[in-house]
PDB file of C-alpha atoms in Angstrom:
ATOM      1  CA  MET X 129      59.933  74.091  19.829  1.00 62.00           C
ATOM      2  CA  ALA X 130      63.713  74.348  19.948  1.00 72.00           C
ATOM      3  CA  ASN X 131      65.746  73.251  16.955  1.00 79.00           C
ATOM      4  CA  ILE X 132      69.428  72.478  16.447  1.00 80.00           C
ATOM      5  CA  LYS X 133      70.133  76.001  15.127  1.00 85.00           C
ATOM      6  CA  GLU X 134      68.866  77.513  18.380  1.00 84.00           C
ATOM      7  CA  ILE X 135      70.843  74.977  20.390  1.00 84.00           C
ATOM      8  CA  ALA X 136      74.002  75.920  18.445  1.00 85.00           C
ATOM      9  CA  ARG X 137      73.470  79.658  19.032  1.00 89.00           C
ATOM     10  CA  ILE X 138      72.907  79.345  22.763  1.00 87.00           C
ATOM     11  CA  ALA X 139      75.736  76.800  23.261  1.00 87.00           C
ATOM     12  CA  GLY X 140      78.115  78.886  21.164  1.00 91.00           C
ATOM     13  CA  VAL X 141      78.964  76.086  18.747  1.00 90.00           C
ATOM     14  CA  SER X 142      78.289  75.197  15.116  1.00 90.00           C
ATOM     15  CA  VAL X 143      75.215  73.330  13.904  1.00 85.00           C
ATOM     16  CA  THR X 144      77.612  70.562  12.825  1.00 87.00           C
ATOM     17  CA  THR X 145      78.859  70.154  16.385  1.00 89.00           C
ATOM     18  CA  VAL X 146      75.298  69.860  17.708  1.00 83.00           C
ATOM     19  CA  SER X 147      74.565  67.213  15.098  1.00 80.00           C
ATOM     20  CA  ARG X 148      77.657  65.305  16.066  1.00 84.00           C
ATOM     21  CA  VAL X 149      76.668  65.347  19.759  1.00 82.00           C
ATOM     22  CA  LEU X 150      73.147  64.160  18.919  1.00 79.00           C
ATOM     23  CA  ASN X 151      74.587  61.235  16.904  1.00 73.00           C
ATOM     24  CA  ASN X 152      77.281  60.345  19.515  1.00 73.00           C
ATOM     25  CA  HIS X 153      80.056  61.298  17.157  1.00 76.00           C
ATOM     26  CA  PRO X 154      83.390  60.729  18.947  1.00 75.00           C
ATOM     27  CA  TYR X 155      85.205  63.783  17.533  1.00 81.00           C
ATOM     28  CA  VAL X 156      83.765  66.486  19.783  1.00 87.00           C
ATOM     29  CA  SER X 157      85.693  68.125  22.615  1.00 90.00           C
ATOM     30  CA  ASP X 158      84.443  67.507  26.159  1.00 88.00           C
ATOM     31  CA  ASN X 159      83.750  71.214  26.688  1.00 89.00           C
ATOM     32  CA  LYS X 160      81.643  71.571  23.558  1.00 88.00           C
ATOM     33  CA  ARG X 161      79.780  68.327  24.223  1.00 89.00           C
ATOM     34  CA  ALA X 162      78.955  69.494  27.762  1.00 90.00           C
ATOM     35  CA  ALA X 163      77.763  72.906  26.429  1.00 89.00           C
ATOM     36  CA  VAL X 164      75.489  71.237  23.902  1.00 86.00           C
ATOM     37  CA  LEU X 165      74.066  68.721  26.378  1.00 87.00           C
ATOM     38  CA  ASN X 166      73.410  71.438  28.948  1.00 89.00           C
ATOM     39  CA  THR X 167      71.610  73.536  26.353  1.00 86.00           C
ATOM     40  CA  ILE X 168      69.513  70.556  25.236  1.00 81.00           C
ATOM     41  CA  GLU X 169      68.428  69.968  28.805  1.00 82.00           C
ATOM     42  CA  GLN X 170      67.743  73.657  29.364  1.00 84.00           C
ATOM     43  CA  LEU X 171      65.524  73.845  26.252  1.00 79.00           C
ATOM     44  CA  HIS X 172      63.870  70.457  26.837  1.00 78.00           C
ATOM     45  CA  TYR X 173      64.803  69.513  23.304  1.00 72.00           C
ATOM     46  CA  THR X 174      63.659  66.233  21.826  1.00 72.00           C
ATOM     47  CA  ARG X 175      64.553  64.976  18.389  1.00 63.00           C
ATOM     48  CA  ASN X 176      61.912  64.577  15.699  1.00 59.00           C
ATOM     49  CA  MET X 177      62.593  60.922  14.904  1.00 51.00           C
ATOM     50  CA  ASN X 178      60.301  60.961  11.904  1.00 56.00           C
ATOM     51  CA  ALA X 179      62.468  63.654  10.402  1.00 51.00           C
ATOM     52  CA  VAL X 180      65.602  61.684  11.274  1.00 48.00           C
ATOM     53  CA  HIS X 181      64.173  58.623   9.512  1.00 51.00           C
ATOM     54  CA  LEU X 182      63.337  60.655   6.466  1.00 48.00           C
ATOM     55  CA  ILE X 183      66.883  61.964   6.299  1.00 49.00           C
ATOM     56  CA  THR X 184      68.683  58.681   6.910  1.00 54.00           C
ATOM     57  CA  GLY X 185      66.178  56.426   5.127  1.00 57.00           C
ATOM     58  CA  ARG X 186      66.288  54.013   8.097  1.00 74.00           C
ATOM     59  CA  THR X 187      64.210  53.459  11.215  1.00 85.00           C
ATOM     60  CA  GLY X 188      66.709  51.413  13.242  1.00 91.00           C
ATOM     61  CA  ALA X 189      63.989  48.772  13.733  1.00 95.00           C
ATOM     62  CA  ILE X 190      63.372  45.263  12.442  1.00 98.00           C
ATOM     63  CA  ALA X 191      60.096  43.452  12.868  1.00 98.00           C
ATOM     64  CA  VAL X 192      60.073  39.794  13.908  1.00 98.00           C
ATOM     65  CA  ILE X 193      57.060  37.669  12.992  1.00 98.00           C
ATOM     66  CA  LEU X 194      56.597  34.649  15.241  1.00 96.00           C
ATOM     67  CA  PRO X 195      53.421  32.691  15.942  1.00 95.00           C
ATOM     68  CA  TYR X 196      53.783  32.364  19.762  1.00 93.00           C
ATOM     69  CA  ILE X 197      56.014  34.167  22.209  1.00 90.00           C
ATOM     70  CA  ASN X 198      55.563  31.602  25.034  1.00 88.00           C
ATOM     71  CA  LEU X 199      56.903  28.500  23.275  1.00 88.00           C
ATOM     72  CA  TYR X 200      60.519  27.695  24.022  1.00 87.00           C
ATOM     73  CA  TYR X 201      61.405  26.886  20.409  1.00 90.00           C
ATOM     74  CA  PHE X 202      60.684  30.450  19.385  1.00 93.00           C
ATOM     75  CA  SER X 203      62.221  32.011  22.490  1.00 92.00           C
ATOM     76  CA  ILE X 204      65.580  30.425  21.733  1.00 94.00           C
ATOM     77  CA  VAL X 205      65.545  31.796  18.173  1.00 96.00           C
ATOM     78  CA  MET X 206      64.566  35.196  19.656  1.00 96.00           C
ATOM     79  CA  ASP X 207      67.507  35.014  22.095  1.00 96.00           C
ATOM     80  CA  GLY X 208      69.963  34.735  19.192  1.00 97.00           C
ATOM     81  CA  LEU X 209      68.221  37.515  17.331  1.00 98.00           C
ATOM     82  CA  ALA X 210      68.080  39.836  20.352  1.00 97.00           C
ATOM     83  CA  HIS X 211      71.709  39.324  21.219  1.00 97.00           C
ATOM     84  CA  GLU X 212      72.899  40.359  17.782  1.00 97.00           C
ATOM     85  CA  ALA X 213      70.391  43.245  17.590  1.00 97.00           C
ATOM     86  CA  LEU X 214      71.676  44.629  20.866  1.00 96.00           C
ATOM     87  CA  ASN X 215      75.235  44.512  19.627  1.00 95.00           C
ATOM     88  CA  ALA X 216      74.178  46.374  16.471  1.00 94.00           C
ATOM     89  CA  GLN X 217      72.070  48.909  18.412  1.00 91.00           C
ATOM     90  CA  TYR X 218      68.972  47.864  16.519  1.00 94.00           C
ATOM     91  CA  ARG X 219      65.421  47.619  17.918  1.00 95.00           C
ATOM     92  CA  LEU X 220      63.342  44.474  17.457  1.00 97.00           C
ATOM     93  CA  ILE X 221      59.564  44.763  17.170  1.00 97.00           C
ATOM     94  CA  LEU X 222      57.947  41.463  18.188  1.00 96.00           C
ATOM     95  CA  CYS X 223      54.812  40.665  16.283  1.00 97.00           C
ATOM     96  CA  GLN X 224      52.901  37.589  17.500  1.00 96.00           C
ATOM     97  CA  SER X 225      50.685  36.281  14.698  1.00 96.00           C
ATOM     98  CA  ASN X 226      49.099  33.081  16.107  1.00 95.00           C
ATOM     99  CA  TYR X 227      49.621  31.820  12.491  1.00 94.00           C
ATOM    100  CA  ALA X 228      46.962  34.287  11.301  1.00 96.00           C
ATOM    101  CA  ALA X 229      47.888  35.267   7.736  1.00 96.00           C
ATOM    102  CA  GLU X 230      46.228  38.635   8.026  1.00 97.00           C
ATOM    103  CA  GLU X 231      48.354  39.522  11.025  1.00 97.00           C
ATOM    104  CA  GLU X 232      51.539  38.597   9.199  1.00 97.00           C
ATOM    105  CA  LEU X 233      50.464  40.700   6.226  1.00 97.00           C
ATOM    106  CA  LYS X 234      50.050  43.694   8.523  1.00 97.00           C
ATOM    107  CA  VAL X 235      53.736  43.419   9.393  1.00 97.00           C
ATOM    108  CA  LEU X 236      54.787  43.140   5.774  1.00 97.00           C
ATOM    109  CA  GLU X 237      52.699  46.252   5.096  1.00 97.00           C
ATOM    110  CA  MET X 238      54.802  48.040   7.717  1.00 95.00           C
ATOM    111  CA  LEU X 239      57.828  47.253   5.480  1.00 95.00           C
ATOM    112  CA  ARG X 240      56.002  48.626   2.469  1.00 94.00           C
ATOM    113  CA  ASN X 241      55.199  51.824   4.390  1.00 91.00           C
ATOM    114  CA  LYS X 242      58.824  52.249   5.510  1.00 91.00           C
ATOM    115  CA  GLU X 243      57.923  51.932   9.193  1.00 92.00           C
ATOM    116  CA  ILE X 244      60.667  49.328   9.643  1.00 96.00           C
ATOM    117  CA  ASP X 245      63.924  48.437   7.874  1.00 96.00           C
ATOM    118  CA  GLY X 246      63.361  44.708   7.462  1.00 97.00           C
ATOM    119  CA  VAL X 247      61.411  41.642   8.527  1.00 98.00           C
ATOM    120  CA  VAL X 248      62.542  38.363  10.127  1.00 98.00           C
ATOM    121  CA  ILE X 249      59.967  35.608   9.810  1.00 98.00           C
ATOM    122  CA  VAL X 250      60.612  32.883  12.379  1.00 97.00           C
ATOM    123  CA  SER X 251      57.593  30.765  11.277  1.00 94.00           C
ATOM    124  CA  THR X 252      54.757  31.676   8.965  1.00 95.00           C
ATOM    125  CA  ALA X 253      51.318  30.762   7.620  1.00 93.00           C
ATOM    126  CA  LEU X 254      51.982  32.646   4.379  1.00 95.00           C
ATOM    127  CA  GLN X 255      52.949  31.064   1.139  1.00 94.00           C
ATOM    128  CA  PRO X 256      56.437  31.974  -0.185  1.00 95.00           C
ATOM    129  CA  GLU X 257      54.889  33.620  -3.283  1.00 96.00           C
ATOM    130  CA  VAL X 258      53.082  36.094  -1.004  1.00 97.00           C
ATOM    131  CA  ILE X 259      56.210  36.979   0.962  1.00 97.00           C
ATOM    132  CA  GLU X 260      58.200  37.473  -2.253  1.00 97.00           C
ATOM    133  CA  LYS X 261      55.858  40.345  -3.336  1.00 96.00           C
ATOM    134  CA  TYR X 262      57.199  42.420  -0.446  1.00 97.00           C
ATOM    135  CA  THR X 263      60.914  42.060  -1.253  1.00 97.00           C
ATOM    136  CA  ASP X 264      60.765  45.209  -3.372  1.00 95.00           C
ATOM    137  CA  TYR X 265      60.244  47.235  -0.162  1.00 95.00           C
ATOM    138  CA  GLY X 266      63.157  45.905   1.948  1.00 96.00           C
ATOM    139  CA  PRO X 267      65.042  42.803   3.076  1.00 97.00           C
ATOM    140  CA  ILE X 268      63.125  39.799   4.421  1.00 98.00           C
ATOM    141  CA  ILE X 269      64.553  36.601   5.924  1.00 98.00           C
ATOM    142  CA  THR X 270      62.848  33.433   7.072  1.00 97.00           C
ATOM    143  CA  CYS X 271      64.030  30.854   9.575  1.00 96.00           C
ATOM    144  CA  GLN X 272      62.867  27.953   7.378  1.00 92.00           C
ATOM    145  CA  ASP X 273      63.725  26.600   3.970  1.00 90.00           C
ATOM    146  CA  SER X 274      61.443  28.022   1.275  1.00 86.00           C
ATOM    147  CA  GLY X 275      63.695  27.173  -1.645  1.00 87.00           C
ATOM    148  CA  GLU X 276      65.516  29.609  -3.923  1.00 89.00           C
ATOM    149  CA  ARG X 277      63.306  32.633  -3.325  1.00 95.00           C
ATOM    150  CA  ARG X 278      63.883  36.354  -3.587  1.00 95.00           C
ATOM    151  CA  PHE X 279      63.968  36.614   0.201  1.00 97.00           C
ATOM    152  CA  SER X 280      66.779  35.184   2.349  1.00 98.00           C
ATOM    153  CA  SER X 281      66.591  32.145   4.641  1.00 97.00           C
ATOM    154  CA  VAL X 282      68.434  30.379   7.438  1.00 97.00           C
ATOM    155  CA  TYR X 283      67.440  26.807   8.086  1.00 96.00           C
ATOM    156  CA  ILE X 284      68.316  23.234   8.846  1.00 94.00           C
ATOM    157  CA  GLU X 285      67.492  20.410   6.460  1.00 94.00           C
ATOM    158  CA  HIS X 286      64.540  18.904   8.287  1.00 94.00           C
ATOM    159  CA  TYR X 287      64.189  15.917   5.943  1.00 95.00           C
ATOM    160  CA  GLU X 288      67.791  14.940   6.434  1.00 96.00           C
ATOM    161  CA  ALA X 289      67.779  15.607  10.182  1.00 96.00           C
ATOM    162  CA  PHE X 290      64.620  13.521  10.716  1.00 95.00           C
ATOM    163  CA  TRP X 291      65.940  10.724   8.571  1.00 97.00           C
ATOM    164  CA  ASP X 292      69.153  10.576  10.602  1.00 97.00           C
ATOM    165  CA  GLY X 293      67.089  10.501  13.772  1.00 97.00           C
ATOM    166  CA  LEU X 294      65.146   7.526  12.489  1.00 98.00           C
ATOM    167  CA  GLU X 295      68.400   5.857  11.410  1.00 97.00           C
ATOM    168  CA  TYR X 296      69.656   6.324  14.958  1.00 97.00           C
ATOM    169  CA  LEU X 297      66.563   4.676  16.452  1.00 98.00           C
ATOM    170  CA  THR X 298      66.673   1.699  14.088  1.00 98.00           C
ATOM    171  CA  SER X 299      70.373   1.262  14.815  1.00 97.00           C
ATOM    172  CA  LYS X 300      69.347   0.709  18.429  1.00 96.00           C
ATOM    173  CA  GLY X 301      67.003  -2.065  17.318  1.00 97.00           C
ATOM    174  CA  TYR X 302      63.654  -0.255  17.389  1.00 97.00           C
ATOM    175  CA  ARG X 303      61.185  -1.147  14.643  1.00 97.00           C
ATOM    176  CA  LYS X 304      57.845   0.102  15.912  1.00 98.00           C
ATOM    177  CA  ILE X 305      58.355   3.910  15.816  1.00 98.00           C
ATOM    178  CA  GLY X 306      55.792   6.637  16.520  1.00 97.00           C
ATOM    179  CA  TYR X 307      55.900  10.331  15.842  1.00 96.00           C
ATOM    180  CA  CYS X 308      54.647  13.466  17.679  1.00 96.00           C
ATOM    181  CA  GLU X 309      54.429  16.682  15.623  1.00 95.00           C
ATOM    182  CA  GLY X 310      53.488  20.242  16.355  1.00 90.00           C
ATOM    183  CA  ARG X 311      51.535  22.033  13.618  1.00 86.00           C
ATOM    184  CA  GLN X 312      50.480  19.318  11.166  1.00 85.00           C
ATOM    185  CA  ASN X 313      50.363  21.512   8.065  1.00 84.00           C
ATOM    186  CA  GLY X 314      53.426  23.650   8.680  1.00 82.00           C
ATOM    187  CA  SER X 315      56.106  23.685   5.946  1.00 83.00           C
ATOM    188  CA  SER X 316      58.821  22.104   8.082  1.00 88.00           C
ATOM    189  CA  ALA X 317      56.302  19.679   9.600  1.00 91.00           C
ATOM    190  CA  SER X 318      55.258  18.508   6.182  1.00 91.00           C
ATOM    191  CA  ILE X 319      58.873  17.839   5.261  1.00 93.00           C
ATOM    192  CA  ARG X 320      59.405  15.842   8.449  1.00 94.00           C
ATOM    193  CA  GLN X 321      56.227  13.821   7.856  1.00 94.00           C
ATOM    194  CA  SER X 322      57.455  12.996   4.366  1.00 95.00           C
ATOM    195  CA  ALA X 323      60.748  11.780   5.752  1.00 96.00           C
ATOM    196  CA  PHE X 324      59.007   9.691   8.379  1.00 96.00           C
ATOM    197  CA  ARG X 325      56.633   7.932   5.992  1.00 96.00           C
ATOM    198  CA  THR X 326      59.297   7.359   3.315  1.00 97.00           C
ATOM    199  CA  PHE X 327      61.777   5.965   5.829  1.00 97.00           C
ATOM    200  CA  LEU X 328      59.305   3.505   7.270  1.00 97.00           C
ATOM    201  CA  SER X 329      58.219   2.408   3.797  1.00 97.00           C
ATOM    202  CA  GLU X 330      61.786   1.900   2.516  1.00 97.00           C
ATOM    203  CA  ARG X 331      62.792  -0.087   5.607  1.00 96.00           C
ATOM    204  CA  ASN X 332      59.596  -2.161   5.657  1.00 97.00           C
ATOM    205  CA  LEU X 333      58.811  -0.908   9.158  1.00 97.00           C
ATOM    206  CA  PRO X 334      55.261  -0.946  10.501  1.00 97.00           C
ATOM    207  CA  PHE X 335      53.208   2.187  10.110  1.00 95.00           C
ATOM    208  CA  ARG X 336      50.184   2.944  12.316  1.00 95.00           C
ATOM    209  CA  GLU X 337      48.117   6.126  12.013  1.00 93.00           C
ATOM    210  CA  GLU X 338      47.458   6.014  15.783  1.00 94.00           C
ATOM    211  CA  TRP X 339      51.238   6.286  16.343  1.00 96.00           C
ATOM    212  CA  MET X 340      51.238   9.705  14.598  1.00 95.00           C
ATOM    213  CA  VAL X 341      50.054  12.460  16.916  1.00 95.00           C
ATOM    214  CA  TYR X 342      49.701  16.142  15.931  1.00 95.00           C
ATOM    215  CA  ASP X 343      49.237  19.498  17.706  1.00 93.00           C
ATOM    216  CA  CYS X 344      51.887  18.616  20.347  1.00 94.00           C
ATOM    217  CA  MET X 345      53.516  21.848  21.517  1.00 92.00           C
ATOM    218  CA  THR X 346      53.632  21.889  25.303  1.00 93.00           C
ATOM    219  CA  GLU X 347      54.513  19.651  28.249  1.00 95.00           C
ATOM    220  CA  GLU X 348      50.788  19.076  28.816  1.00 96.00           C
ATOM    221  CA  ASP X 349      50.430  17.841  25.260  1.00 96.00           C
ATOM    222  CA  GLY X 350      53.251  15.369  25.872  1.00 97.00           C
ATOM    223  CA  ALA X 351      51.566  14.157  29.051  1.00 97.00           C
ATOM    224  CA  GLY X 352      48.385  13.593  27.030  1.00 97.00           C
ATOM    225  CA  VAL X 353      50.290  11.447  24.555  1.00 97.00           C
ATOM    226  CA  ALA X 354      51.657   9.351  27.404  1.00 97.00           C
ATOM    227  CA  LEU X 355      48.101   8.676  28.688  1.00 96.00           C
ATOM    228  CA  SER X 356      46.931   7.737  25.207  1.00 95.00           C
ATOM    229  CA  LEU X 357      49.776   5.180  24.980  1.00 95.00           C
ATOM    230  CA  LEU X 358      48.461   3.471  28.076  1.00 92.00           C
ATOM    231  CA  ASP X 359      45.185   2.711  26.278  1.00 91.00           C
ATOM    232  CA  MET X 360      46.859   1.183  23.187  1.00 93.00           C
ATOM    233  CA  GLN X 361      46.906  -2.530  22.706  1.00 90.00           C
ATOM    234  CA  ASP X 362      49.777  -2.224  20.273  1.00 94.00           C
ATOM    235  CA  ARG X 363      52.202   0.443  21.398  1.00 95.00           C
ATOM    236  CA  PRO X 364      55.219   1.870  19.563  1.00 97.00           C
ATOM    237  CA  GLU X 365      58.646   0.923  20.959  1.00 97.00           C
ATOM    238  CA  ALA X 366      60.052   4.414  20.323  1.00 98.00           C
ATOM    239  CA  LEU X 367      58.790   7.936  19.681  1.00 98.00           C
ATOM    240  CA  ILE X 368      60.460  10.753  17.828  1.00 98.00           C
ATOM    241  CA  ILE X 369      59.060  14.055  19.155  1.00 97.00           C
ATOM    242  CA  THR X 370      59.485  17.526  17.665  1.00 93.00           C
ATOM    243  CA  GLY X 371      60.178  19.447  20.831  1.00 92.00           C
ATOM    244  CA  ASP X 372      62.040  18.600  24.025  1.00 96.00           C
ATOM    245  CA  HIS X 373      59.327  20.191  26.176  1.00 95.00           C
ATOM    246  CA  VAL X 374      56.747  17.841  24.696  1.00 96.00           C
ATOM    247  CA  ALA X 375      59.151  14.899  25.168  1.00 97.00           C
ATOM    248  CA  ALA X 376      59.709  15.964  28.792  1.00 97.00           C
ATOM    249  CA  GLY X 377      55.958  16.056  29.540  1.00 97.00           C
ATOM    250  CA  LEU X 378      55.574  12.613  28.017  1.00 97.00           C
ATOM    251  CA  ILE X 379      58.441  11.133  29.981  1.00 97.00           C
ATOM    252  CA  ILE X 380      57.332  12.561  33.315  1.00 97.00           C
ATOM    253  CA  GLU X 381      53.708  11.376  32.836  1.00 97.00           C
ATOM    254  CA  ALA X 382      54.797   7.946  31.538  1.00 97.00           C
ATOM    255  CA  ARG X 383      56.994   7.351  34.555  1.00 96.00           C
ATOM    256  CA  LYS X 384      54.097   8.196  36.880  1.00 96.00           C
ATOM    257  CA  HIS X 385      52.227   5.294  35.354  1.00 96.00           C
ATOM    258  CA  GLY X 386      55.072   2.813  35.567  1.00 95.00           C
ATOM    259  CA  LEU X 387      56.387   3.019  31.981  1.00 95.00           C
ATOM    260  CA  ARG X 388      60.179   2.718  31.992  1.00 96.00           C
ATOM    261  CA  ILE X 389      62.209   4.997  29.736  1.00 97.00           C
ATOM    262  CA  PRO X 390      63.811   3.661  27.548  1.00 96.00           C
ATOM    263  CA  GLU X 391      63.084   0.027  28.482  1.00 96.00           C
ATOM    264  CA  ASP X 392      59.362   0.235  27.751  1.00 96.00           C
ATOM    265  CA  LEU X 393      59.455   3.278  25.499  1.00 97.00           C
ATOM    266  CA  ALA X 394      62.400   5.027  23.874  1.00 98.00           C
ATOM    267  CA  VAL X 395      62.098   8.804  23.366  1.00 98.00           C
ATOM    268  CA  MET X 396      63.977  11.095  20.998  1.00 98.00           C
ATOM    269  CA  GLY X 397      63.415  14.853  21.145  1.00 97.00           C
ATOM    270  CA  PHE X 398      64.147  17.734  18.836  1.00 93.00           C
ATOM    271  CA  ASP X 399      65.720  21.152  19.626  1.00 91.00           C
ATOM    272  CA  ASN X 400      68.131  20.391  22.502  1.00 93.00           C
ATOM    273  CA  GLN X 401      66.346  22.591  25.003  1.00 91.00           C
ATOM    274  CA  PRO X 402      67.466  23.037  28.642  1.00 91.00           C
ATOM    275  CA  ILE X 403      64.673  20.789  29.980  1.00 93.00           C
ATOM    276  CA  GLY X 404      65.951  18.044  27.707  1.00 93.00           C
ATOM    277  CA  ARG X 405      69.435  18.395  29.101  1.00 92.00           C
ATOM    278  CA  LEU X 406      68.091  18.219  32.662  1.00 94.00           C
ATOM    279  CA  LEU X 407      66.060  15.053  31.987  1.00 95.00           C
ATOM    280  CA  GLY X 408      68.750  13.476  29.835  1.00 96.00           C
ATOM    281  CA  ILE X 409      66.677  13.318  26.652  1.00 97.00           C
ATOM    282  CA  THR X 410      68.383  12.112  23.482  1.00 98.00           C
ATOM    283  CA  THR X 411      67.639  14.836  20.965  1.00 97.00           C
ATOM    284  CA  ILE X 412      68.467  16.450  17.654  1.00 97.00           C
ATOM    285  CA  ASP X 413      70.181  19.783  18.216  1.00 96.00           C
ATOM    286  CA  ASN X 414      69.082  22.096  15.398  1.00 93.00           C
ATOM    287  CA  HIS X 415      71.029  25.132  16.734  1.00 95.00           C
ATOM    288  CA  LEU X 416      68.087  27.497  17.227  1.00 95.00           C
ATOM    289  CA  TYR X 417      70.155  30.178  18.891  1.00 96.00           C
ATOM    290  CA  ASP X 418      72.608  30.177  16.002  1.00 97.00           C
ATOM    291  CA  MET X 419      69.660  30.356  13.593  1.00 97.00           C
ATOM    292  CA  GLY X 420      68.366  33.536  15.203  1.00 98.00           C
ATOM    293  CA  ALA X 421      71.820  35.091  15.401  1.00 98.00           C
ATOM    294  CA  ALA X 422      72.569  34.272  11.739  1.00 98.00           C
ATOM    295  CA  ALA X 423      69.203  35.628  10.586  1.00 98.00           C
ATOM    296  CA  PHE X 424      69.853  38.977  12.218  1.00 98.00           C
ATOM    297  CA  ARG X 425      73.416  39.258  10.897  1.00 98.00           C
ATOM    298  CA  ILE X 426      72.287  38.575   7.338  1.00 98.00           C
ATOM    299  CA  ILE X 427      69.411  41.028   7.345  1.00 98.00           C
ATOM    300  CA  HIS X 428      71.420  43.685   9.124  1.00 97.00           C
ATOM    301  CA  GLU X 429      74.141  43.455   6.501  1.00 97.00           C
ATOM    302  CA  GLN X 430      71.559  43.755   3.778  1.00 97.00           C
ATOM    303  CA  ILE X 431      70.108  46.872   5.402  1.00 95.00           C
ATOM    304  CA  ARG X 432      73.560  48.358   5.896  1.00 93.00           C
ATOM    305  CA  THR X 433      74.700  47.795   2.304  1.00 94.00           C
ATOM    306  CA  GLY X 434      71.387  48.084   0.513  1.00 93.00           C
ATOM    307  CA  SER X 435      71.894  44.645  -1.043  1.00 93.00           C
ATOM    308  CA  ARG X 436      68.831  42.886  -2.406  1.00 89.00           C
ATOM    309  CA  VAL X 437      70.674  39.641  -3.228  1.00 95.00           C
ATOM    310  CA  PRO X 438      69.056  36.835  -1.151  1.00 96.00           C
ATOM    311  CA  VAL X 439      71.259  34.748   1.105  1.00 96.00           C
ATOM    312  CA  HIS X 440      70.346  31.091   1.804  1.00 96.00           C
ATOM    313  CA  ARG X 441      72.291  29.524   4.612  1.00 96.00           C
ATOM    314  CA  LYS X 442      71.904  25.925   5.822  1.00 96.00           C
ATOM    315  CA  LEU X 443      72.983  25.215   9.377  1.00 96.00           C
ATOM    316  CA  ASP X 444      74.315  21.962  10.732  1.00 95.00           C
ATOM    317  CA  TYR X 445      72.538  19.755  13.206  1.00 96.00           C
ATOM    318  CA  VAL X 446      73.749  17.000  15.497  1.00 96.00           C
ATOM    319  CA  ILE X 447      72.225  14.096  17.414  1.00 97.00           C
ATOM    320  CA  ILE X 448      72.883  14.434  21.157  1.00 97.00           C
ATOM    321  CA  GLU X 449      72.977  10.992  22.747  1.00 96.00           C
ATOM    322  CA  ARG X 450      71.606  10.717  26.280  1.00 95.00           C
ATOM    323  CA  GLY X 451      69.629   8.158  28.298  1.00 92.00           C
ATOM    324  CA  THR X 452      66.167   8.017  26.765  1.00 96.00           C
ATOM    325  CA  VAL X 453      66.964   5.775  23.784  1.00 95.00           C
TER     326      VAL X 453
END
């Protein structure tokens, strides 16, 4: 197999020049670059990337742990990550976990084994203490608030955001408020549920277990919630729903059965997704694209500088007023 010394001999240049061409170094004359590239093609030379990684100490790849690829929430975060990764000429390795802890641990083991330079965790089933054990092997960042940990994080304050959403609904005169959540036992979901229960208690608003619905992640789940409302003797006046796709499915199905939005049922979404903009859904914009972009920039800087100091960045959110409340 050809090596760079043989390429240099045949092309009539130094080994340093060959190395510069292979690494796209700008300070090589056009003639020498052409000679090197022609020789590479002639010899069918391919670089031993394992050797390159050993020399540089970097793989040029970051793993991204996310539970599902096909849910819009995660795809928006991925869009922000991918845009920044492309600009930095870094590869992203997508690792779908289905919230299986053993699958997430496999990715963290890749960091231990130096197969990747860092890990971005969009959403996880692992406890923070487990993730912390892997920070000795490289930078890790989560897209959720896990407190002051040894790994970095980018997040919105879900308790505060949900509280403000409930304040907005009560300011419109709604007292009977229901709640649709995705994964019931997720860390962010638990925070939102705490905000919901505390808010209703402090304001002396009615609480009904049947008005709290879990495992709502798709449009079909939202449609199912709409059908369940039709069977209720005592319905909520408003619903706050964690996901504009779920809210959209609910609204479309509710209207099929004669429920008027917002006259019969007010709906507030979460995430400010395109479908929400099309249907005019009032929502809480938690800047998912910015979350993904910020997560990549932070971890890339840590890889570049070798810093192990964790960064914790809280992003803003905003209530987008439209016609469903």
